[in-house]
Short mmCIF file of C-alpha atoms in Angstrom, two decimals:
data_model
loop_
_atom_site.label_atom_id
_atom_site.label_comp_id
_atom_site.label_asym_id
_atom_site.label_seq_id
_atom_site.Cartn_x
_atom_site.Cartn_y
_atom_site.Cartn_z
CA UNK A 1 167.62 104.46 -11.71
CA UNK A 2 165.21 102.42 -13.86
CA UNK A 3 167.42 102.73 -16.91
CA UNK A 4 170.50 101.80 -14.93
CA UNK A 5 168.78 98.69 -13.59
CA UNK A 6 167.56 97.70 -17.04
CA UNK A 7 171.02 98.05 -18.54
CA UNK A 8 173.15 96.56 -15.80
CA UNK A 9 170.97 93.68 -14.64
CA UNK A 10 168.28 92.67 -17.13
CA UNK A 11 170.50 93.57 -20.08
CA UNK A 12 173.31 91.31 -18.91
CA UNK A 13 170.77 88.60 -18.05
CA UNK A 14 169.40 88.66 -21.59
CA UNK A 15 172.90 88.22 -22.97
CA UNK A 16 173.40 85.15 -20.75
CA UNK A 17 170.12 83.35 -21.49
CA UNK A 18 171.59 81.03 -24.14
CA UNK A 19 174.47 79.82 -21.96
CA UNK A 20 173.25 76.97 -19.71
CA UNK A 21 176.42 76.94 -17.62
CA UNK A 22 175.71 80.43 -16.25
CA UNK A 23 171.97 80.13 -15.56
CA UNK A 24 172.51 80.49 -11.81
CA UNK A 25 174.22 83.83 -12.46
CA UNK A 26 171.40 84.88 -14.78
CA UNK A 27 168.75 84.01 -12.20
CA UNK A 28 170.60 85.98 -9.53
CA UNK A 29 170.75 89.03 -11.80
CA UNK A 30 167.07 88.74 -12.58
CA UNK A 31 166.21 88.55 -8.89
CA UNK A 32 168.35 91.61 -8.21
CA UNK A 33 166.51 93.42 -10.99
CA UNK A 34 163.15 92.32 -9.56
CA UNK A 35 164.10 93.63 -6.11
CA UNK A 36 165.15 96.98 -7.58
CA UNK A 37 162.00 97.34 -9.72
CA UNK A 38 159.85 96.45 -6.70
CA UNK A 39 161.62 99.16 -4.68
CA UNK A 40 161.15 101.74 -7.43
CA UNK A 41 157.49 100.79 -7.89
CA UNK A 42 156.77 101.55 -4.23
CA UNK A 43 157.49 105.23 -4.79
CA UNK A 44 154.11 106.97 -4.86
CA UNK A 45 153.46 110.58 -5.66
CA UNK A 46 150.72 112.88 -6.91
CA UNK A 47 153.09 113.89 -9.70
CA UNK A 48 151.84 112.19 -12.92
CA UNK A 49 155.37 111.68 -14.26
CA UNK A 50 156.49 109.90 -11.09
CA UNK A 51 153.34 107.78 -11.10
CA UNK A 52 154.06 106.85 -14.71
CA UNK A 53 157.58 105.77 -13.73
CA UNK A 54 156.12 103.64 -10.94
CA UNK A 55 153.84 101.97 -13.49
CA UNK A 56 156.77 101.28 -15.82
CA UNK A 57 158.72 99.76 -12.94
CA UNK A 58 155.76 97.49 -12.27
CA UNK A 59 155.66 96.42 -15.93
CA UNK A 60 159.38 95.62 -15.85
CA UNK A 61 158.90 93.79 -12.56
CA UNK A 62 156.12 91.75 -14.16
CA UNK A 63 158.33 90.87 -17.12
CA UNK A 64 161.16 89.71 -14.85
CA UNK A 65 158.75 87.67 -12.72
CA UNK A 66 157.40 86.01 -15.88
CA UNK A 67 160.97 85.20 -16.95
CA UNK A 68 161.53 83.59 -13.55
CA UNK A 69 158.25 81.62 -13.98
CA UNK A 70 156.75 83.42 -10.98
CA UNK A 71 153.48 83.91 -12.83
CA UNK A 72 151.19 84.98 -10.00
CA UNK A 73 153.69 87.59 -8.80
CA UNK A 74 154.04 88.81 -12.39
CA UNK A 75 150.27 89.04 -12.75
CA UNK A 76 149.90 91.03 -9.53
CA UNK A 77 152.61 93.53 -10.52
CA UNK A 78 151.15 94.11 -13.99
CA UNK A 79 147.61 94.37 -12.64
CA UNK A 80 148.80 97.21 -10.42
CA UNK A 81 150.46 98.84 -13.44
CA UNK A 82 147.20 98.62 -15.40
CA UNK A 83 145.30 100.40 -12.61
CA UNK A 84 147.89 103.20 -12.46
CA UNK A 85 148.03 103.64 -16.22
CA UNK A 86 144.26 103.66 -16.62
CA UNK A 87 144.12 106.48 -14.08
CA UNK A 88 146.88 108.36 -15.92
CA UNK A 89 145.30 107.87 -19.36
CA UNK A 90 141.77 108.79 -18.32
CA UNK A 91 140.63 111.70 -20.54
CA UNK A 92 140.65 115.06 -18.79
CA UNK A 93 140.34 118.67 -19.82
CA UNK A 94 143.49 119.49 -17.86
CA UNK A 95 145.68 116.54 -18.79
CA UNK A 96 147.14 115.75 -22.20
CA UNK A 97 147.37 111.96 -22.35
CA UNK A 98 150.59 111.04 -24.10
CA UNK A 99 150.95 108.28 -26.65
CA UNK A 100 153.78 106.87 -24.56
CA UNK A 101 151.45 106.25 -21.61
CA UNK A 102 148.91 104.55 -23.86
CA UNK A 103 151.70 102.41 -25.33
CA UNK A 104 152.68 101.42 -21.79
CA UNK A 105 149.04 100.54 -21.08
CA UNK A 106 148.86 98.37 -24.19
CA UNK A 107 152.07 96.57 -23.26
CA UNK A 108 150.78 95.98 -19.74
CA UNK A 109 147.58 94.44 -21.16
CA UNK A 110 149.69 92.12 -23.34
CA UNK A 111 151.80 91.02 -20.38
CA UNK A 112 148.66 90.64 -18.25
CA UNK A 113 147.14 88.41 -20.93
CA UNK A 114 150.24 86.20 -20.99
CA UNK A 115 150.16 85.85 -17.21
CA UNK A 116 146.43 85.08 -17.12
CA UNK A 117 146.88 82.52 -19.88
CA UNK A 118 149.56 80.75 -17.84
CA UNK A 119 147.31 80.86 -14.79
CA UNK A 120 144.51 79.19 -16.74
CA UNK A 121 142.18 82.20 -16.67
CA UNK A 122 139.47 82.32 -19.31
CA UNK A 123 139.65 86.06 -20.03
CA UNK A 124 143.22 86.23 -21.35
CA UNK A 125 141.93 86.82 -24.89
CA UNK A 126 140.08 89.94 -23.71
CA UNK A 127 143.37 91.40 -22.46
CA UNK A 128 145.03 90.76 -25.82
CA UNK A 129 142.09 92.38 -27.60
CA UNK A 130 142.34 95.48 -25.39
CA UNK A 131 146.07 95.79 -26.07
CA UNK A 132 145.60 95.48 -29.82
CA UNK A 133 142.74 98.00 -29.81
CA UNK A 134 144.86 100.62 -28.01
CA UNK A 135 147.78 100.09 -30.40
CA UNK A 136 145.54 100.19 -33.47
CA UNK A 137 144.14 103.53 -32.31
CA UNK A 138 147.64 104.90 -31.78
CA UNK A 139 148.71 103.73 -35.24
CA UNK A 140 145.61 105.27 -36.84
CA UNK A 141 146.25 108.58 -35.09
CA UNK A 142 149.82 108.69 -36.41
CA UNK A 143 149.18 107.20 -39.85
CA UNK A 144 150.69 110.23 -41.57
CA UNK A 145 153.70 110.35 -39.30
CA UNK A 146 156.99 108.50 -39.59
CA UNK A 147 159.53 108.01 -36.84
CA UNK A 148 160.29 106.05 -33.72
CA UNK A 149 156.80 106.36 -32.24
CA UNK A 150 155.12 104.62 -35.16
CA UNK A 151 157.84 101.96 -35.17
CA UNK A 152 157.26 101.17 -31.49
CA UNK A 153 153.48 101.07 -31.96
CA UNK A 154 153.70 98.62 -34.86
CA UNK A 155 156.26 96.41 -33.14
CA UNK A 156 154.11 96.31 -30.00
CA UNK A 157 150.99 95.40 -32.00
CA UNK A 158 152.88 92.71 -33.90
CA UNK A 159 154.19 91.27 -30.62
CA UNK A 160 150.72 91.33 -29.05
CA UNK A 161 149.31 89.49 -32.05
CA UNK A 162 152.00 86.79 -31.92
CA UNK A 163 151.34 86.26 -28.21
CA UNK A 164 147.58 86.24 -28.87
CA UNK A 165 148.03 83.60 -31.58
CA UNK A 166 150.04 81.43 -29.19
CA UNK A 167 147.21 81.67 -26.65
CA UNK A 168 144.65 80.70 -29.31
CA UNK A 169 146.80 77.74 -30.32
CA UNK A 170 146.93 76.51 -26.72
CA UNK A 171 143.13 76.43 -26.66
CA UNK A 172 142.88 74.61 -29.99
CA UNK A 173 141.69 77.62 -32.03
CA UNK A 174 144.14 76.92 -34.84
CA UNK A 175 142.34 78.72 -37.67
CA UNK A 176 141.96 81.93 -35.66
CA UNK A 177 145.61 81.67 -34.59
CA UNK A 178 146.76 81.47 -38.21
CA UNK A 179 144.65 84.53 -39.09
CA UNK A 180 146.17 86.54 -36.22
CA UNK A 181 149.70 85.43 -37.19
CA UNK A 182 149.13 86.57 -40.77
CA UNK A 183 148.15 90.01 -39.46
CA UNK A 184 151.25 90.06 -37.26
CA UNK A 185 153.44 89.15 -40.20
CA UNK A 186 152.05 92.05 -42.21
CA UNK A 187 153.24 94.27 -39.36
CA UNK A 188 156.76 92.87 -39.52
CA UNK A 189 157.19 92.53 -43.29
CA UNK A 190 155.29 95.52 -44.70
CA UNK A 191 156.78 98.06 -42.31
CA UNK A 192 160.34 96.78 -42.36
CA UNK A 193 162.98 99.39 -41.56
CA UNK A 194 166.62 99.00 -42.61
CA UNK A 195 169.01 98.54 -39.68
CA UNK A 196 166.15 97.63 -37.31
CA UNK A 197 166.37 93.86 -36.89
CA UNK A 198 163.33 93.75 -34.60
CA UNK A 199 161.05 93.48 -37.63
CA UNK A 200 163.03 90.56 -39.02
CA UNK A 201 163.03 88.95 -35.57
CA UNK A 202 159.24 89.31 -35.44
CA UNK A 203 158.92 87.68 -38.86
CA UNK A 204 161.03 84.74 -37.66
CA UNK A 205 158.81 84.33 -34.59
CA UNK A 206 155.71 84.25 -36.79
CA UNK A 207 157.26 81.52 -38.95
CA UNK A 208 158.12 79.49 -35.85
CA UNK A 209 154.56 79.78 -34.58
CA UNK A 210 153.09 78.87 -37.96
CA UNK A 211 155.35 75.79 -38.06
CA UNK A 212 154.00 74.62 -34.70
CA UNK A 213 150.36 75.16 -35.70
CA UNK A 214 150.79 73.35 -39.02
CA UNK A 215 152.31 70.40 -37.15
CA UNK A 216 149.32 70.45 -34.79
CA UNK A 217 147.06 70.26 -37.85
CA UNK A 218 149.04 67.34 -39.31
CA UNK A 219 150.23 69.39 -42.28
CA UNK A 220 153.82 68.17 -42.16
CA UNK A 221 154.86 69.32 -45.64
CA UNK A 222 153.63 72.88 -45.04
CA UNK A 223 155.24 72.86 -41.59
CA UNK A 224 158.57 71.83 -43.09
CA UNK A 225 158.38 74.70 -45.59
CA UNK A 226 157.68 77.24 -42.83
CA UNK A 227 160.44 75.74 -40.69
CA UNK A 228 162.95 76.15 -43.49
CA UNK A 229 161.86 79.76 -43.99
CA UNK A 230 162.26 80.36 -40.25
CA UNK A 231 165.76 78.87 -40.23
CA UNK A 232 166.76 81.07 -43.17
CA UNK A 233 165.40 84.15 -41.38
CA UNK A 234 167.20 83.32 -38.13
CA UNK A 235 170.42 82.80 -40.13
CA UNK A 236 169.93 86.22 -41.70
CA UNK A 237 169.61 87.72 -38.24
CA UNK A 238 172.84 86.04 -37.13
CA UNK A 239 174.63 87.43 -40.18
CA UNK A 240 173.33 90.93 -39.44
CA UNK A 241 174.58 90.72 -35.84
#
């Protein structure tokens, strides 16, 4: 049911986001998706797999609420997901904590940080740091392994770092933001995988963010250079599509 909702509602909504004339349709689809995720998240069970699915529904609900600019509702949904996932990832002699659950926990911390930043909370940076720490541990544990798991871990850490840098920029911490963006760009450029445009997309986002920070710092010439690099990268993505 979760997959069906993600494909039929949020998937179509994502395809419509760049067409202003159909924004009412997009918003209706997003609200339908939110209603369905909220329904799925209410399912509670002692079964760890079902509880994990409830947590994932809450994360998706939070993402949709953020897209609809319903920040407090997004925060509340993700906070509930964090509680569930922390319970599920608590070390136990009888339970093997999967990397997938820890990845979900990291993503929920990233989304929580974004929501808390929008709400003006002062601890958003702590949430970003927790997300990055979880992902760094996952990457270290699978350093000798190749495959989809490592790809998802690196993409998630790169995304968390870009979001973290944006939060630092909003609070005037420009130097720290640039440092974090450089780390994110290493994720996207040094681990590039042919036929996976998500790495190139991440690189383009980093260049956009760097352009904004350089403009904030009054470094117009450097900002123009980064902007041109970003435009070239976005054009490359269009060609690949």
